[in-house]
Coordinates of C-alpha atoms in Angstrom, one line a residue:
M1 CA -0.3 0.1 0.0
K2 CA 1.0 3.6 -0.4
L3 CA 1.5 5.6 2.7
N4 CA 0.5 9.4 2.6
D5 CA 3.3 12.0 1.7
G6 CA 4.7 13.1 5.6
Y7 CA 5.9 11.5 8.9
T8 CA 4.6 8.3 9.7
M9 CA 4.1 7.1 13.6
M10 CA 4.7 3.2 13.1
H11 CA 2.8 2.2 16.6
E12 CA 0.0 3.9 18.6
H13 CA -3.0 3.1 20.1
M14 CA -6.1 5.1 19.6
H15 CA -8.4 2.7 21.2
I16 CA -7.3 0.0 23.2
D17 CA -8.7 -1.4 26.7
L18 CA -6.8 -3.5 28.8
S19 CA -8.3 -2.8 31.5
G20 CA -9.9 -6.3 32.3
V21 CA -6.7 -8.0 32.6
K22 CA -4.9 -4.7 34.5
K23 CA -8.2 -3.9 36.5
D24 CA -7.3 -0.3 35.9
Q25 CA -9.5 1.8 33.9
D26 CA -6.4 4.5 32.9
C27 CA -5.7 1.4 30.9
C28 CA -9.3 2.3 28.7
L29 CA -7.7 4.7 26.2
D30 CA -11.8 5.5 25.4
C31 CA -11.4 9.3 24.9
F32 CA -12.8 10.1 21.0
D33 CA -12.4 14.1 21.5
E34 CA -9.2 14.3 23.4
I35 CA -7.5 12.3 21.3
C36 CA -8.5 14.2 18.4
A37 CA -7.4 17.4 19.3
E38 CA -4.4 16.0 19.7
L39 CA -4.0 13.8 16.2
K40 CA -5.0 17.5 14.8
Q41 CA -1.9 19.1 16.1
L42 CA 0.0 15.9 14.9
Y43 CA -1.2 17.0 11.3
A44 CA 0.3 20.3 12.0
Y45 CA 3.7 18.9 12.4
G46 CA 3.2 16.5 9.5
V47 CA 1.9 13.6 10.7
R48 CA 0.1 11.7 7.9
N49 CA 0.0 8.0 8.6
I50 CA -0.1 6.4 11.6
W51 CA 0.4 2.4 12.4
E52 CA -2.5 1.7 14.7
V53 CA -1.2 -1.8 16.2
T54 CA -4.4 -2.3 18.5
N55 CA -5.9 -5.9 17.8
V56 CA -8.5 -8.6 19.0
G57 CA -8.6 -8.9 22.8
M58 CA -7.0 -5.3 22.9
G59 CA -10.1 -3.3 22.5
R60 CA -9.4 -2.5 19.0
D61 CA -12.4 -0.3 17.3
V62 CA -12.5 0.4 14.1
D63 CA -15.7 2.5 13.6
T64 CA -13.8 4.9 15.9
I65 CA -10.5 4.6 14.1
L66 CA -12.4 5.5 10.9
K67 CA -14.3 8.2 12.6
L68 CA -10.6 10.0 14.3
E69 CA -8.7 9.2 10.7
K70 CA -11.8 11.3 8.7
A71 CA -12.1 14.2 11.8
S72 CA -7.7 14.5 12.1
S73 CA -6.8 13.6 8.1
I74 CA -4.5 11.3 9.2
H75 CA -4.8 7.5 7.8
F76 CA -4.1 5.0 10.0
M77 CA -3.2 1.7 8.9
I78 CA -5.2 -1.1 11.1
S79 CA -3.8 -4.5 12.3
T80 CA -5.3 -7.8 13.0
G81 CA -4.2 -11.0 15.0
C82 CA -3.2 -10.6 18.9
Y83 CA -1.6 -9.5 21.5
K84 CA 0.0 -11.7 23.8
D85 CA -0.6 -13.6 27.3
P86 CA -2.9 -12.9 28.8
F87 CA -4.4 -10.7 26.7
I88 CA -4.6 -13.7 23.6
P89 CA -8.9 -14.3 23.9
E90 CA -9.7 -17.5 24.9
A91 CA -11.4 -18.6 21.8
M92 CA -8.2 -17.3 19.6
N93 CA -6.2 -20.1 22.1
R94 CA -8.4 -22.7 21.3
M95 CA -7.1 -22.4 17.2
T96 CA -4.4 -24.0 15.7
A97 CA -1.5 -22.0 13.6
D98 CA -3.5 -22.6 10.8
E99 CA -7.3 -21.8 12.0
L100 CA -5.6 -18.1 13.4
A101 CA -3.8 -17.5 10.3
D102 CA -6.9 -17.9 8.0
F103 CA -8.3 -15.3 10.6
M104 CA -5.8 -13.0 9.6
I105 CA -5.4 -13.6 6.0
K106 CA -10.0 -13.2 6.3
E107 CA -9.2 -9.4 7.8
I108 CA -6.7 -8.7 5.3
M109 CA -8.0 -9.8 2.4
E110 CA -12.1 -9.4 3.0
G111 CA -12.4 -7.4 5.4
I112 CA -13.2 -6.9 9.7
D113 CA -15.9 -7.9 11.4
G114 CA -17.8 -8.5 8.1
S115 CA -16.9 -5.0 7.1
T116 CA -15.6 -3.8 4.1
V117 CA -12.7 -2.1 5.8
K118 CA -9.3 -4.5 5.7
A119 CA -6.5 -4.9 8.1
D120 CA -3.2 -3.5 6.7
A121 CA -0.6 -5.4 8.9
I122 CA -0.2 -7.5 11.6
G123 CA -0.1 -6.7 14.9
E124 CA 1.8 -6.2 17.8
I125 CA 2.0 -9.8 18.8
G126 CA 4.6 -10.3 21.5
T127 CA 6.2 -12.5 23.9
S128 CA 5.9 -12.2 27.8
K129 CA 9.2 -11.3 29.9
N130 CA 11.7 -13.9 28.9
E131 CA 9.3 -16.1 28.4
W132 CA 7.8 -17.4 25.0
T133 CA 4.3 -19.0 26.4
A134 CA 2.7 -22.0 23.8
N135 CA 0.1 -19.6 23.0
E136 CA 2.1 -17.2 22.0
R137 CA 4.4 -19.4 19.7
N138 CA 1.2 -20.4 18.1
L139 CA 0.5 -17.0 17.3
F140 CA 3.8 -16.0 15.7
E141 CA 3.0 -19.3 13.8
A142 CA -0.1 -18.3 12.4
A143 CA 1.4 -14.2 12.2
L144 CA 3.7 -16.0 9.8
I145 CA 1.8 -17.6 7.2
A146 CA -0.5 -14.7 7.5
H147 CA 2.1 -12.6 6.7
K148 CA 3.5 -15.0 3.3
E149 CA 0.4 -15.9 2.4
T150 CA -0.6 -11.6 2.1
H151 CA 2.4 -10.1 1.8
K152 CA 1.9 -7.5 5.1
P153 CA 4.0 -6.4 7.2
I154 CA 4.2 -7.4 10.7
Y155 CA 4.9 -5.4 14.3
T156 CA 6.0 -7.4 17.1
H157 CA 5.9 -6.4 21.2
T158 CA 8.7 -7.3 23.3
T159 CA 8.1 -6.8 27.1
L160 CA 11.3 -4.7 28.3
A161 CA 13.0 -5.6 25.1
T162 CA 13.1 -9.2 26.0
L163 CA 13.5 -11.8 23.4
A164 CA 13.8 -8.9 20.8
K165 CA 16.7 -10.9 18.8
D166 CA 15.1 -14.4 19.0
Q167 CA 12.0 -12.9 17.8
A168 CA 14.2 -12.1 15.1
L169 CA 15.2 -14.9 14.3
Y170 CA 12.6 -17.3 14.7
L171 CA 10.7 -14.8 11.2
V172 CA 13.3 -14.4 9.7
D173 CA 14.3 -18.0 10.1
H174 CA 11.2 -19.3 9.0
G175 CA 11.2 -16.7 5.6
A176 CA 9.2 -13.6 7.0
D177 CA 10.4 -10.9 4.3
P178 CA 12.6 -9.0 7.6
N179 CA 11.9 -5.5 5.0
K180 CA 8.4 -6.2 6.6
V181 CA 8.9 -6.8 9.9
V182 CA 9.9 -4.3 13.0
I183 CA 10.8 -5.5 16.6
G184 CA 9.3 -3.7 19.1
H185 CA 10.2 -1.4 22.2
V186 CA 14.0 -2.3 21.5
D187 CA 14.8 0.9 23.0
L188 CA 13.7 -0.3 26.4
S189 CA 16.8 -2.4 26.8
G190 CA 19.3 -0.1 27.4
D191 CA 21.5 -2.0 25.7
L192 CA 23.1 -0.6 21.9
D193 CA 24.9 -4.2 21.5
M194 CA 21.5 -5.8 21.7
I195 CA 20.2 -3.5 19.1
R196 CA 22.9 -3.4 17.0
S197 CA 22.4 -7.4 17.2
V198 CA 18.9 -7.3 16.4
I199 CA 19.4 -5.0 13.3
A200 CA 22.3 -7.8 12.0
C201 CA 19.1 -9.9 11.6
G202 CA 18.1 -7.3 8.8
V203 CA 14.6 -6.5 10.3
T204 CA 13.9 -3.1 11.5
V205 CA 13.8 -2.2 15.2
G206 CA 11.4 0.2 17.0
F207 CA 12.2 2.7 19.4
D208 CA 8.8 3.1 20.1
T209 CA 8.6 3.8 23.7
I210 CA 9.9 7.7 23.1
G211 CA 8.7 10.1 26.7
K212 CA 8.6 7.3 29.0
N213 CA 11.4 8.0 30.6
N214 CA 10.1 6.1 33.5
Y215 CA 11.5 3.1 31.9
L216 CA 15.1 4.5 29.9
P217 CA 15.7 8.6 29.5
D218 CA 15.4 9.7 26.3
E219 CA 18.8 11.0 26.6
K220 CA 20.1 7.8 27.0
R221 CA 17.7 7.1 23.1
I222 CA 19.3 9.9 22.0
E223 CA 22.9 8.5 22.4
F224 CA 22.0 5.3 20.7
L225 CA 20.3 6.8 17.5
L226 CA 23.2 9.1 17.2
A227 CA 25.3 5.5 17.3
L228 CA 23.3 4.0 15.0
E229 CA 23.4 6.8 12.9
K230 CA 27.3 6.7 12.8
D231 CA 26.8 3.4 12.3
G232 CA 25.2 4.2 9.4
L233 CA 22.2 1.3 10.6
L234 CA 19.4 4.3 10.8
N235 CA 17.9 2.6 7.6
Q236 CA 16.6 -0.1 10.3
V237 CA 14.6 1.9 12.7
V238 CA 11.4 3.4 13.2
L239 CA 10.3 6.0 15.9
S240 CA 6.6 6.5 17.9
E241 CA 5.3 6.3 21.7
D242 CA 3.2 3.5 21.9
L243 CA 0.7 5.2 24.7
T244 CA -1.7 3.3 26.1
R245 CA -3.5 5.2 28.9
K246 CA -5.8 8.1 29.9
S247 CA -3.0 9.3 31.7
H248 CA -0.5 9.3 29.3
L249 CA -2.5 12.0 27.7
K250 CA -2.2 15.7 27.6
Y251 CA -5.6 16.4 29.4
K252 CA -4.4 14.4 32.5
G253 CA -0.8 15.7 32.6
G254 CA 0.9 13.3 29.8
I255 CA 3.1 13.4 27.7
G256 CA 0.7 13.7 24.9
Y257 CA 0.7 12.2 20.8
C258 CA 2.6 15.3 20.2
Y259 CA 5.5 15.4 22.3
L260 CA 7.8 13.2 20.0
F261 CA 8.2 16.7 18.1
E262 CA 7.4 18.9 20.6
S263 CA 10.2 17.8 22.9
F264 CA 11.8 14.8 21.5
I265 CA 13.0 15.6 18.0
P266 CA 14.4 19.5 18.5
K267 CA 16.5 17.8 21.4
L268 CA 18.2 15.0 19.3
L269 CA 18.3 17.3 15.9
E270 CA 20.3 19.9 18.7
A271 CA 22.9 16.5 19.7
G272 CA 23.2 16.5 16.3
L273 CA 21.2 13.8 14.2
S274 CA 20.6 15.2 10.6
K275 CA 17.9 15.6 9.0
A276 CA 17.9 13.3 6.7
S277 CA 18.6 10.3 8.9
L278 CA 14.9 11.9 10.7
D279 CA 13.7 11.8 7.5
Q280 CA 14.5 8.2 7.1
M281 CA 13.0 7.0 10.1
L282 CA 10.1 8.9 9.8
I283 CA 9.4 9.0 6.2
H284 CA 11.3 6.4 4.0
N285 CA 11.7 3.5 6.5
P286 CA 7.8 3.0 7.1
Q287 CA 7.4 3.7 3.5
R288 CA 9.8 0.8 2.5
I289 CA 8.1 -1.4 5.2
F290 CA 4.4 -0.8 4.1
G291 CA 5.4 -1.1 -0.1
E292 CA 4.0 -3.5 -2.2

């Protein structure tokens, strides 16, 4: 598919509900008006596409996404698949990998929930912290089958960056197109050598928790990105924030979706990153990943 000209944020949620498992209503992101206002600001910063990585079991709401798309003029790439344990619906856990793949393929080729709205991508599919459960293995196998059939990109979730290289090796070794695989949340590792080792698998990595300084200071992310620029590896890096809570939004005192452009990018450029490298991560890499 062809993305709109402009910047692309590669890992965001517009409507997500993890409150049932987490027992915390803050994890139900159902703030249409507040999100819409922030998206209009994102548009002013040049954002034209967002990979919406919410899928089955996470509170995916296609109607809300379409309304936000119309109101903001930002295009959303909608996802299929499931997340990780314990968020995979029980009905999905009872499916074989082939059955789960058929479900994803149908959402991509025919439409979601009987509609004509088709999924553009597979994600975010994940593994637990330092553990790859049987359900998650089944999910990855299914995603691989669906990816080979449809050539749609895959975005993974790593829990605090654990098993990032394992995910990359599994997907590539089993025939995934590395140009269409993004391994998520690697910035949370705080380990530049590990990040380099994942990139060496041929995949793209997500510096996609920008602004979550409670996990890793942004100064460290900037340091890593400058090092990767020096290595000539930013053609395998994409950027985003991964906001999932009401408290992440501006109206609740959080950083908001525009933090990447309001705070992080100015600091990154001031630290010496080139505009060409920024465009590589925000324009050219997303175009390559979603290209036919």
